[in-house]
PDB file of C-alpha atoms and ligand atoms in Angstrom:
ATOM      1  CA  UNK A  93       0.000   0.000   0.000  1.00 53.00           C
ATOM      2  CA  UNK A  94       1.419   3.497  -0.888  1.00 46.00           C
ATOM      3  CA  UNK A  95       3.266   5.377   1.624  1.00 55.00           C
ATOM      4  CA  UNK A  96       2.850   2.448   4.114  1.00 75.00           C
ATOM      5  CA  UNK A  97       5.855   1.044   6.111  1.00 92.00           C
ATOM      6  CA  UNK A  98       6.437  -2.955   4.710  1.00 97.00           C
ATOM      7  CA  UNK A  99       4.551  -5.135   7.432  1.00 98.00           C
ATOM      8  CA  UNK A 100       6.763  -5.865  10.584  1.00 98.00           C
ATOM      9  CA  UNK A 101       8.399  -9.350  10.583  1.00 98.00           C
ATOM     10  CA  UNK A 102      10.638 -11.909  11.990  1.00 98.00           C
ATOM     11  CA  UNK A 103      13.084 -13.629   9.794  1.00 97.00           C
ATOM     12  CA  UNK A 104      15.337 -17.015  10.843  1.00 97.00           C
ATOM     13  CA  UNK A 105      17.746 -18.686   8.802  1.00 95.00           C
ATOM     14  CA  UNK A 106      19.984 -17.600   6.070  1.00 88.00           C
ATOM     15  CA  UNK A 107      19.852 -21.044   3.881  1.00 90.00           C
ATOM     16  CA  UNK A 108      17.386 -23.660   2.168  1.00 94.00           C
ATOM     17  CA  UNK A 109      13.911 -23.046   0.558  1.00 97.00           C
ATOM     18  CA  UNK A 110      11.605 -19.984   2.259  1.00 98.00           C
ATOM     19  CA  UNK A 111       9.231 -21.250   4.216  1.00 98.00           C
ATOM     20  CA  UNK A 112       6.219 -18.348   5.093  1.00 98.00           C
ATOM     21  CA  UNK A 113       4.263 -18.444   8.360  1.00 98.00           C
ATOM     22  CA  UNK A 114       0.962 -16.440   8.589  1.00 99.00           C
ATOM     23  CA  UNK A 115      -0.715 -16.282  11.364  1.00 98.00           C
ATOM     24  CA  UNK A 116      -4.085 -16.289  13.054  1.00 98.00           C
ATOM     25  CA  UNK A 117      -6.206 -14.120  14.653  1.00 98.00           C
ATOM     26  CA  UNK A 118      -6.513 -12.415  17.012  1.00 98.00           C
ATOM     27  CA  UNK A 119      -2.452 -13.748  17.500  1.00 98.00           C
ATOM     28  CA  UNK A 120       0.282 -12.160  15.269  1.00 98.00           C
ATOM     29  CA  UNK A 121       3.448 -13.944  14.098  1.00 98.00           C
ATOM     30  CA  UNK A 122       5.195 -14.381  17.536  1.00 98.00           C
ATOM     31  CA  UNK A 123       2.467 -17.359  17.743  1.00 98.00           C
ATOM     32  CA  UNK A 124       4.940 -19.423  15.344  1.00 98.00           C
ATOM     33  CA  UNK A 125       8.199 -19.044  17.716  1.00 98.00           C
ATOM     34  CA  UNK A 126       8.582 -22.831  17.782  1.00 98.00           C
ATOM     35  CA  UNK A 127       7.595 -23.096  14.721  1.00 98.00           C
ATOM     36  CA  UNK A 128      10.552 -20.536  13.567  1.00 98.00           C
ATOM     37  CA  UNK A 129      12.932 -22.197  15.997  1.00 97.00           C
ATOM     38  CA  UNK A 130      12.817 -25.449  14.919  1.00 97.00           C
ATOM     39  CA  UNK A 131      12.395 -25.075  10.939  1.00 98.00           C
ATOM     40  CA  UNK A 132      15.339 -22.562  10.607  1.00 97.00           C
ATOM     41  CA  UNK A 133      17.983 -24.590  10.871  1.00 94.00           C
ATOM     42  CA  UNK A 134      17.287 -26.199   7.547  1.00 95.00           C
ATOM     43  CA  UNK A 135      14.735 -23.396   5.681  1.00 97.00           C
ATOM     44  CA  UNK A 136      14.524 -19.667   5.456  1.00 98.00           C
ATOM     45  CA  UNK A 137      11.935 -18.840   7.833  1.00 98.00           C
ATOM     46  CA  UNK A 138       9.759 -15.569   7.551  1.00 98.00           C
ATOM     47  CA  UNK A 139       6.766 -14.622   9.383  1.00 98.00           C
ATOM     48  CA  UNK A 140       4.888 -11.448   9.285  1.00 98.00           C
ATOM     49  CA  UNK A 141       2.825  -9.600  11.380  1.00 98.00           C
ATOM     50  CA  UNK A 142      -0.724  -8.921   8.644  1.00 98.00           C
ATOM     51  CA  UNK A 143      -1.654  -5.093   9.038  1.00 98.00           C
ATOM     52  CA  UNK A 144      -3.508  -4.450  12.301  1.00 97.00           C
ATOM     53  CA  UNK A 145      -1.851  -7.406  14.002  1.00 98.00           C
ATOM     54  CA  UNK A 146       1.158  -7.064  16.217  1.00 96.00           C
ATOM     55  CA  UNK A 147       4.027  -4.338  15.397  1.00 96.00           C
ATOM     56  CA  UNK A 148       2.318  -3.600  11.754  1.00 97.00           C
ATOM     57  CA  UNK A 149       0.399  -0.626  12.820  1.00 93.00           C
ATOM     58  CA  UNK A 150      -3.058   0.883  11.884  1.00 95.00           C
ATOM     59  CA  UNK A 151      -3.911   4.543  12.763  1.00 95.00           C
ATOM     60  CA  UNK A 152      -7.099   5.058  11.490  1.00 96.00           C
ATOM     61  CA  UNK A 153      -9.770   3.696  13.748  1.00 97.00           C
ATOM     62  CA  UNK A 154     -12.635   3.237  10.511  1.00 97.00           C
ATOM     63  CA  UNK A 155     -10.835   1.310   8.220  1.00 97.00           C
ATOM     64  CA  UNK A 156     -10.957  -1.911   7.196  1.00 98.00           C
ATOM     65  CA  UNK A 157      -8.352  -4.472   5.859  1.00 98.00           C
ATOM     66  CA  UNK A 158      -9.500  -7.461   3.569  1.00 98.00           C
ATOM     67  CA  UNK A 159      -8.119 -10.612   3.321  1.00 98.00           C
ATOM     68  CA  UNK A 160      -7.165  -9.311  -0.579  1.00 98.00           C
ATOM     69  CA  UNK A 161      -5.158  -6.281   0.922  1.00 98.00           C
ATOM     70  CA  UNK A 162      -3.025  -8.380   3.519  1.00 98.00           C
ATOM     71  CA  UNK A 163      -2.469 -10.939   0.383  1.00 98.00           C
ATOM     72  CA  UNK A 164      -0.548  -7.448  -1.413  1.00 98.00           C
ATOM     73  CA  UNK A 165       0.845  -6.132   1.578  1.00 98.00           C
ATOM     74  CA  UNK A 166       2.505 -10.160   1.951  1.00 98.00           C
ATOM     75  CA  UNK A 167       3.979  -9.688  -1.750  1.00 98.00           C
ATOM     76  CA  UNK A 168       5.066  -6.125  -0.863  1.00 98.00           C
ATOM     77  CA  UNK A 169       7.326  -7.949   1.883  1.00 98.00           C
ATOM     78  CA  UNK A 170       8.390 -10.476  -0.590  1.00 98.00           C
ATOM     79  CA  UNK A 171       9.279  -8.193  -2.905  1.00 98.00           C
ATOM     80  CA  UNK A 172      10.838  -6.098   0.107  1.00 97.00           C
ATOM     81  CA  UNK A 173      13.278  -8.858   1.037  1.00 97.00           C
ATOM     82  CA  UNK A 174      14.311  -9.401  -2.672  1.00 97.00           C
ATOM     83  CA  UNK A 175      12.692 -13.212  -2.596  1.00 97.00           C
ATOM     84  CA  UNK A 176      11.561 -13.875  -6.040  1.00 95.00           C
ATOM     85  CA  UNK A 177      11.189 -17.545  -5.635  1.00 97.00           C
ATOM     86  CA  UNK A 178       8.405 -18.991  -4.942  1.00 98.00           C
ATOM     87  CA  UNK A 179       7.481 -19.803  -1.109  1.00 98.00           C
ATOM     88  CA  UNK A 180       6.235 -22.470   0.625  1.00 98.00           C
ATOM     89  CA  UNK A 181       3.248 -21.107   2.314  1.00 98.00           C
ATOM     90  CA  UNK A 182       1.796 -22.197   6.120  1.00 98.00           C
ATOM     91  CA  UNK A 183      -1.488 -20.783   7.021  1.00 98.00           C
ATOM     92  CA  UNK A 184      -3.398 -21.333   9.828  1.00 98.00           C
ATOM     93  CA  UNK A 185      -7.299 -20.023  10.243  1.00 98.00           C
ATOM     94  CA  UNK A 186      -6.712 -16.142   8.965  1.00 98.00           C
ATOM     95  CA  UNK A 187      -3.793 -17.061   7.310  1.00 98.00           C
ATOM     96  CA  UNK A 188      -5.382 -19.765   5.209  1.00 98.00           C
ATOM     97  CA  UNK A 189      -7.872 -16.866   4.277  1.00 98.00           C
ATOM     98  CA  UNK A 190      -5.395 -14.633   3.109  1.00 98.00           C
ATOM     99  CA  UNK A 191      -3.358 -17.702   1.397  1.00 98.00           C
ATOM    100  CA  UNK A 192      -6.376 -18.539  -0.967  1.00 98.00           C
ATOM    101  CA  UNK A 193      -6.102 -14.635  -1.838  1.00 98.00           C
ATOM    102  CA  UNK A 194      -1.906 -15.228  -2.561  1.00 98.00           C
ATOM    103  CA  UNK A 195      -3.380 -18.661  -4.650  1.00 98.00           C
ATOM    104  CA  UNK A 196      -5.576 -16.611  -6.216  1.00 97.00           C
ATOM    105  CA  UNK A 197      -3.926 -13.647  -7.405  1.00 98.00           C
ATOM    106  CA  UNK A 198      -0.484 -14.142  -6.824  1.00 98.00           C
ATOM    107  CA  UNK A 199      -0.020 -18.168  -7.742  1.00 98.00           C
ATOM    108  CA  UNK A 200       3.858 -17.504  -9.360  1.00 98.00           C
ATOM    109  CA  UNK A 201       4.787 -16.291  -6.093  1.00 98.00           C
ATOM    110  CA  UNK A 202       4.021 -20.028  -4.065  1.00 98.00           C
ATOM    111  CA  UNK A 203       5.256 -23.426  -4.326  1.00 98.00           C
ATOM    112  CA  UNK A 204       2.934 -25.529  -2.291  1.00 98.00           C
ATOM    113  CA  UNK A 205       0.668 -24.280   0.393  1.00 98.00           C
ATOM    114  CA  UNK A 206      -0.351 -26.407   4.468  1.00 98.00           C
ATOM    115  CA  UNK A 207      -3.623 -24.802   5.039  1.00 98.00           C
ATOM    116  CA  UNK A 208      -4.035 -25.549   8.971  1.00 98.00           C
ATOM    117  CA  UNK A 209      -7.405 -24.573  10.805  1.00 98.00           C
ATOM    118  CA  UNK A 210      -9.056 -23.029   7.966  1.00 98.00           C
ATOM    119  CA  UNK A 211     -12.017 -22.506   5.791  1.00 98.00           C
ATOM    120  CA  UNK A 212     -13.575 -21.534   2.351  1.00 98.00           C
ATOM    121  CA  UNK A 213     -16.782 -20.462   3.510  1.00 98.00           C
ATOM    122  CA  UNK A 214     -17.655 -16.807   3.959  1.00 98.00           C
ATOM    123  CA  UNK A 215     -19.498 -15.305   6.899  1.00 98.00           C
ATOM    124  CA  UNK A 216     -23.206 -15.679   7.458  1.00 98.00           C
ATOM    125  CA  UNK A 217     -24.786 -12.382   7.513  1.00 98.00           C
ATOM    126  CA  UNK A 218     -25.526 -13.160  11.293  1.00 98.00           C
ATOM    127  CA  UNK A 219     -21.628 -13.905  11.831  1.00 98.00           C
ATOM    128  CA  UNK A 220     -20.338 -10.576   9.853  1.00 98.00           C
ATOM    129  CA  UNK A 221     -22.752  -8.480  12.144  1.00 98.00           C
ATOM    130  CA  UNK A 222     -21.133  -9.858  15.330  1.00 98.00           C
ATOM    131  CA  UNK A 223     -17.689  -9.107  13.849  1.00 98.00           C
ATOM    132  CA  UNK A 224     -18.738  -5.489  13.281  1.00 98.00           C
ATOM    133  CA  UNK A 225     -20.307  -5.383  16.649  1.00 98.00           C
ATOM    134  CA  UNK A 226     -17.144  -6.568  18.229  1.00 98.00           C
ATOM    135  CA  UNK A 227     -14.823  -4.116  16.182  1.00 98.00           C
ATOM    136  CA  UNK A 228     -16.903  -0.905  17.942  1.00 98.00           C
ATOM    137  CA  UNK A 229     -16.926  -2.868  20.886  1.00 98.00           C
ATOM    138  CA  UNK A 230     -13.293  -3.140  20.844  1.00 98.00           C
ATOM    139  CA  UNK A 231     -12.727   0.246  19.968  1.00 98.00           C
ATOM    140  CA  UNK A 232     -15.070   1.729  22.522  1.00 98.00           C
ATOM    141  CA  UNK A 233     -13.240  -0.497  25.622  1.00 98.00           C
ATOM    142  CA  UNK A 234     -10.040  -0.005  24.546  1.00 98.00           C
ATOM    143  CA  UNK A 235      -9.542  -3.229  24.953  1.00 98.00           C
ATOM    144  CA  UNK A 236      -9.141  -6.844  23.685  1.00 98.00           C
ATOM    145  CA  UNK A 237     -11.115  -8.444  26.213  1.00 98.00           C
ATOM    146  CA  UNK A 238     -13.998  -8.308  24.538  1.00 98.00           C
ATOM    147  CA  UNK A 239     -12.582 -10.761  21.445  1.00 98.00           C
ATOM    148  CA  UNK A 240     -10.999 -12.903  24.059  1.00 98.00           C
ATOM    149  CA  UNK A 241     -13.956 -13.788  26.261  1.00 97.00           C
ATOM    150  CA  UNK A 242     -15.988 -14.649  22.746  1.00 97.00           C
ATOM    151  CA  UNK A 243     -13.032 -15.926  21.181  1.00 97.00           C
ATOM    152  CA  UNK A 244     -10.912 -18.016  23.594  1.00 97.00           C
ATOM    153  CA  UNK A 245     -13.814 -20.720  24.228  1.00 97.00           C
ATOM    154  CA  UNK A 246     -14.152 -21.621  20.315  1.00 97.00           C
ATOM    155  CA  UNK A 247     -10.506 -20.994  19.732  1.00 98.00           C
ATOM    156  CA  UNK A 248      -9.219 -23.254  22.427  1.00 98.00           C
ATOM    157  CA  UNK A 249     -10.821 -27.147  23.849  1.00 97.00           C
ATOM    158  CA  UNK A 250     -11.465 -26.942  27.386  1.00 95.00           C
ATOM    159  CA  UNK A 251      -8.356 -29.402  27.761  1.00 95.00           C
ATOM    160  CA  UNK A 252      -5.988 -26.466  26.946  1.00 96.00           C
ATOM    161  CA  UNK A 253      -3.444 -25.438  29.192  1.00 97.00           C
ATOM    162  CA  UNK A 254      -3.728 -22.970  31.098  1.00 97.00           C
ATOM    163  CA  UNK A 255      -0.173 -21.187  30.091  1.00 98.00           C
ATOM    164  CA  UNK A 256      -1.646 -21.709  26.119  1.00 98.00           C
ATOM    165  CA  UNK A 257      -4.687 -19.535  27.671  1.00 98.00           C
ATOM    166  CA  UNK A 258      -2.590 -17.408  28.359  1.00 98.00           C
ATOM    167  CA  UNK A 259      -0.047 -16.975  25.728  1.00 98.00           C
ATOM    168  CA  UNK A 260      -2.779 -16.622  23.033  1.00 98.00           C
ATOM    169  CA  UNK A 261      -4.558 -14.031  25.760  1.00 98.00           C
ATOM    170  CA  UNK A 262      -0.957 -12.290  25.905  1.00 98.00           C
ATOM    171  CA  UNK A 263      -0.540 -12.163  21.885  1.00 97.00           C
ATOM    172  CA  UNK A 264      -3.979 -10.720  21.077  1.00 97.00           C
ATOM    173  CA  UNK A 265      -3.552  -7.929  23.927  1.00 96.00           C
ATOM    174  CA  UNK A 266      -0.411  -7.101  22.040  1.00 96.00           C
ATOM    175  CA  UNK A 267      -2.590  -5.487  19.056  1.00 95.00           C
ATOM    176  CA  UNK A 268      -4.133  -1.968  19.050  1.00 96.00           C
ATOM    177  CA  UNK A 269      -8.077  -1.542  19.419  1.00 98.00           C
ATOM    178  CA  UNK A 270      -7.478   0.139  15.815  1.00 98.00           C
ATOM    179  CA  UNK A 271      -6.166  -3.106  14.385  1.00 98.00           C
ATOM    180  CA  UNK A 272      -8.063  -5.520  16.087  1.00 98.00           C
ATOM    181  CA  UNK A 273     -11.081  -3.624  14.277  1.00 98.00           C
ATOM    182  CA  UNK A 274      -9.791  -3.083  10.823  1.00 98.00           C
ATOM    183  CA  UNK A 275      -9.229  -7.248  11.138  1.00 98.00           C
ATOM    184  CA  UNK A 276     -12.080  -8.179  12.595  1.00 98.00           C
ATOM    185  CA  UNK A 277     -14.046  -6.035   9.345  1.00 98.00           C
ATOM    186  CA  UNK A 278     -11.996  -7.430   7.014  1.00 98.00           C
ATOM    187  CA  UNK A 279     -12.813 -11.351   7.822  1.00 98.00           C
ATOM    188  CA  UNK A 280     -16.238 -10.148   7.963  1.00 98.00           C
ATOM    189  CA  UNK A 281     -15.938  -9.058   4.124  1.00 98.00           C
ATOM    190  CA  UNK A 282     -13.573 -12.248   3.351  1.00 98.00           C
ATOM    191  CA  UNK A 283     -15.310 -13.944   0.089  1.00 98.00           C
ATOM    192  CA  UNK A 284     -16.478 -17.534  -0.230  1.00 98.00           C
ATOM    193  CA  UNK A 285     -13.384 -19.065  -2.594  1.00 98.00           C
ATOM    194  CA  UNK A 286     -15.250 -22.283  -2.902  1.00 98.00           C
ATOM    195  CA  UNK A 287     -15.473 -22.247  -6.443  1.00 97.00           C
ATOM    196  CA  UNK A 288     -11.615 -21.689  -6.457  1.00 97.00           C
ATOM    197  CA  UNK A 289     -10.442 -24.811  -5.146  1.00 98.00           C
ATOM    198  CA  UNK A 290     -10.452 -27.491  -8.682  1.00 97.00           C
ATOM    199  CA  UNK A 291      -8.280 -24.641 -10.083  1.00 96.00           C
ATOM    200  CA  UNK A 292      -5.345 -24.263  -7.324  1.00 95.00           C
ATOM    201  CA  UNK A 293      -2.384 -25.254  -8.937  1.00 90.00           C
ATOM    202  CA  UNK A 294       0.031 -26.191  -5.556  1.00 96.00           C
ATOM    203  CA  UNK A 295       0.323 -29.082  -4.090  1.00 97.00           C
ATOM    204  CA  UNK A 296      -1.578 -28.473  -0.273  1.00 98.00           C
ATOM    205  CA  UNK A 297      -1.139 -30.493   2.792  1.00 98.00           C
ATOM    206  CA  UNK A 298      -4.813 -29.750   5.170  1.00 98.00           C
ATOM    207  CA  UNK A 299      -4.021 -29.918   8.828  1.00 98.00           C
ATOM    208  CA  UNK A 300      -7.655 -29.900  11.244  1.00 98.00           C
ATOM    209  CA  UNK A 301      -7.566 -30.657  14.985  1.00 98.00           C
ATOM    210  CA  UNK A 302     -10.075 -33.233  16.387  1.00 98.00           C
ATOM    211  CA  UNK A 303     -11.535 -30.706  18.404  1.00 98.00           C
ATOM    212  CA  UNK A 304     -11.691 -27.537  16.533  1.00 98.00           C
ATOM    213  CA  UNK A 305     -14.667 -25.314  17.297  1.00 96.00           C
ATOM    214  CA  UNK A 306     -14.279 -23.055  14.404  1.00 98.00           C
ATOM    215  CA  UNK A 307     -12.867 -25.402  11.710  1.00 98.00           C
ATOM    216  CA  UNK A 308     -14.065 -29.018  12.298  1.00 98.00           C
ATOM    217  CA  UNK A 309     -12.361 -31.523  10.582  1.00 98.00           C
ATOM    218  CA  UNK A 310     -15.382 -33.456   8.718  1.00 98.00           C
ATOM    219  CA  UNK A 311     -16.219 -29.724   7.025  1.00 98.00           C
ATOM    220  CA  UNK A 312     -12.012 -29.202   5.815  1.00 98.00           C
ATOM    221  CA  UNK A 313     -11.722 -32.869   4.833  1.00 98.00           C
ATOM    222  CA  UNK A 314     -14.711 -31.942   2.415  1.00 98.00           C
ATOM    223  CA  UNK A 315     -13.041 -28.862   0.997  1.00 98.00           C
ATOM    224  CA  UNK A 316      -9.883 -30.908   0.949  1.00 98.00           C
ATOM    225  CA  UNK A 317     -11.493 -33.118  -1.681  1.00 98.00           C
ATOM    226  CA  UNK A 318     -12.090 -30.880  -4.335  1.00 98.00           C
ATOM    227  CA  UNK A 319      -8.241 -29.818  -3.952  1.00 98.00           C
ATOM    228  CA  UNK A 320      -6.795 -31.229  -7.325  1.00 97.00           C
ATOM    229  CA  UNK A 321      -3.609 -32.331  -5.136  1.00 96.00           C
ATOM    230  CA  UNK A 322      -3.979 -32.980  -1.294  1.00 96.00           C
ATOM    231  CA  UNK A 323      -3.505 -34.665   1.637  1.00 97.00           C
ATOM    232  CA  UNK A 324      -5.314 -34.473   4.487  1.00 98.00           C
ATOM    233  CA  UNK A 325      -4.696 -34.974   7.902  1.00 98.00           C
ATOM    234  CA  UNK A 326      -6.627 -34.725  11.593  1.00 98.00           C
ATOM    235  CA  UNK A 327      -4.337 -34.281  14.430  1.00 98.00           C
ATOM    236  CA  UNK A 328      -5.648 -35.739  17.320  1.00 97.00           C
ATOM    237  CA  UNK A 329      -6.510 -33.532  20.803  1.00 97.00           C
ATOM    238  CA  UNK A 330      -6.032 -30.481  20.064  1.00 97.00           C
ATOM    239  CA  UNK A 331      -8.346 -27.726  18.492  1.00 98.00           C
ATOM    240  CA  UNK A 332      -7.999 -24.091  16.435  1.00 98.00           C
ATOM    241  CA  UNK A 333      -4.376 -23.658  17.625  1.00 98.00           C
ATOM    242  CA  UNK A 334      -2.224 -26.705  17.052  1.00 98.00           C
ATOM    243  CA  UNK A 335       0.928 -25.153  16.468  1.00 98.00           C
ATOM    244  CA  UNK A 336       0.634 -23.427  20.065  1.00 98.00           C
ATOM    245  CA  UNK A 337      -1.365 -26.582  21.589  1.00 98.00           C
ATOM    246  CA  UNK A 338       1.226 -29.221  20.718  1.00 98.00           C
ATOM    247  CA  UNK A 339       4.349 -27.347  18.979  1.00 98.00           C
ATOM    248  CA  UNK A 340       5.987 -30.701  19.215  1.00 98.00           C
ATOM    249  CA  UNK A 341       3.463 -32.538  17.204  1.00 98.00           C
ATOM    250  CA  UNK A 342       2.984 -29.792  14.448  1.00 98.00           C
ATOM    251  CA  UNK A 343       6.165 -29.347  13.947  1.00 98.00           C
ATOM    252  CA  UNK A 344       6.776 -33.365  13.757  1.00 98.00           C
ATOM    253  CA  UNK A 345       3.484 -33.472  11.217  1.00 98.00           C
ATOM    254  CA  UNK A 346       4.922 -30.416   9.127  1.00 98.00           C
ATOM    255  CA  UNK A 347       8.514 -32.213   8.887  1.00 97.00           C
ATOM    256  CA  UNK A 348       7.207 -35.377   7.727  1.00 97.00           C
ATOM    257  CA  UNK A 349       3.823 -34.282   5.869  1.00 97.00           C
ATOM    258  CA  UNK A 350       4.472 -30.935   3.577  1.00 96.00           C
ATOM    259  CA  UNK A 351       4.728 -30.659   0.587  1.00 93.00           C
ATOM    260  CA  UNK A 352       8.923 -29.059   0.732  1.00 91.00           C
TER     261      UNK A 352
HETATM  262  C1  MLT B1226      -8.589 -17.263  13.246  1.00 92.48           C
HETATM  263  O1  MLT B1226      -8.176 -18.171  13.969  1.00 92.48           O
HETATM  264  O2  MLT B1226      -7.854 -16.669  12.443  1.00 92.48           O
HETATM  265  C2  MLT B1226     -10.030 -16.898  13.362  1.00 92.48           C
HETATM  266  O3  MLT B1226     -10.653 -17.791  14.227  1.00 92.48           O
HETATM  267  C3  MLT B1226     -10.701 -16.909  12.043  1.00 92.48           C
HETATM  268  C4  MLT B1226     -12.155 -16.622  12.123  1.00 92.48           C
HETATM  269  O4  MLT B1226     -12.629 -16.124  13.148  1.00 92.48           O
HETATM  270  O5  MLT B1226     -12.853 -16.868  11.118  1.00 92.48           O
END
């Protein structure tokens, strides 16, 4: 976006293939720092924060950011770091939205894509309305509480730990009540990219979690079918967040399951 700073990032690893992390929400990237830790010893590791989330700033407390516009301002960091080739891609939930964007628009600048947590479908009217309803409750409190205590029940099982409360608790107070908002619009505006999936050219590995609230596994393995290459996998006991539930067993699936 003109006149914008490039989003803020964290980058690991000077050697191998470049591996992209993009986060959730209502996390930013620090919610990959195992992730990061253990992969860039052999890959090029980046992960940035999307705009609203984390250190990547919004000012302007009516704006909204689509999935479409954090899928540009992801290229404007490729292009940024002077990485040309094309990246292997890890989404999970809001990153999977904005990957399908990358797929759609951008498809030269991926090699294969793990779509973790994540969905095609758009809002229900009924869903976008709480969003917006959230955003100017957000804004009004100053606060991310309000996301948390309608967030943290679907985005975590009950069997969660109570430190992985409290990281992802830790990580979404970390964002301003500016970009909290201008996310929470933009995945109410996100499009239905159904129709998009016969025609995505990468080879995908589909994580779910047994017991994920948001994204169950029975409605990604269906999604994952119509995938022209894909494998699909359920990871068992954990929910939305696998890569903070069990770091040890996402990062074990990821070494011996994608696509790189
Ligand atoms: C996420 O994990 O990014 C969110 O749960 C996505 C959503 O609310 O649709």
């Amino acid at each position: 976006m003109p006149g914008r700073e490039v989003l803020h990032h964290v980058q690991r690893g000077q050697h191998g293939p470049v591996l992209l992390f993009l986060h959730c929400f209502p996390t930013h990237q620090a919610q990959w720092l195992l992730q990061l830790e253990h992969f860039a010893r052999q890959y090029r590791v980046i992960a940035p924060d999307f705009r609203g989330a984390g250190r990547s700033v919004v000012v302007d407390p009516t704006i909204t950011v689509t999935m479409e516009q954090q899928a540009t301002e992801v290229i404007a960091l490729l292009d940024h770091l002077g990485i040309t080739e094309p990246v292997h891609l890890i989404g999970l939930s809001m990153g999977g939205y904005v990957a399908w964007q990358l797929a759609a628009t951008y498809p030269e600048r991926l090699a294969s894509m793990v779509l973790c947590h994540t969905r095609v479908v758009a809002d229900t009217p009924e869903q976008a309305q709480g969003r917006h309803r959230l955003a100017a409750q957000t804004l009004r409190e100053r606060s991310a509480e309000a996301i948390l205590s309608v967030m943290v029940p679907r985005l975590l099982p009950e069997s969660a730990s109570p430190e992985v409360v409290e990281r992802v608790e830790q990580l979404a107070r970390e964002a301003s009540p500016e970009g909290l908002a201008a996310i929470l619009r933009g995945l109410a505006a996100r499009p239905d990219v159904s129709l998009l999936l016969p025609t995505m050219q990468h080879q995908c590995l589909v994580i779910s979690g047994e017991l994920d609230a948001i994204s169950p596994p029975a409605e990604m393995q269906a999604w994952a079918a119509k995938l022209p290459s894909s494998r699909f996998l359920s990871l068992p006991g954990v929910g939305h967040l696998s890569p903070l539930e069990a770091p040890a067993l996402f990062n074990q699936t990821l070494a011996e399951h994608a696509p790189w």
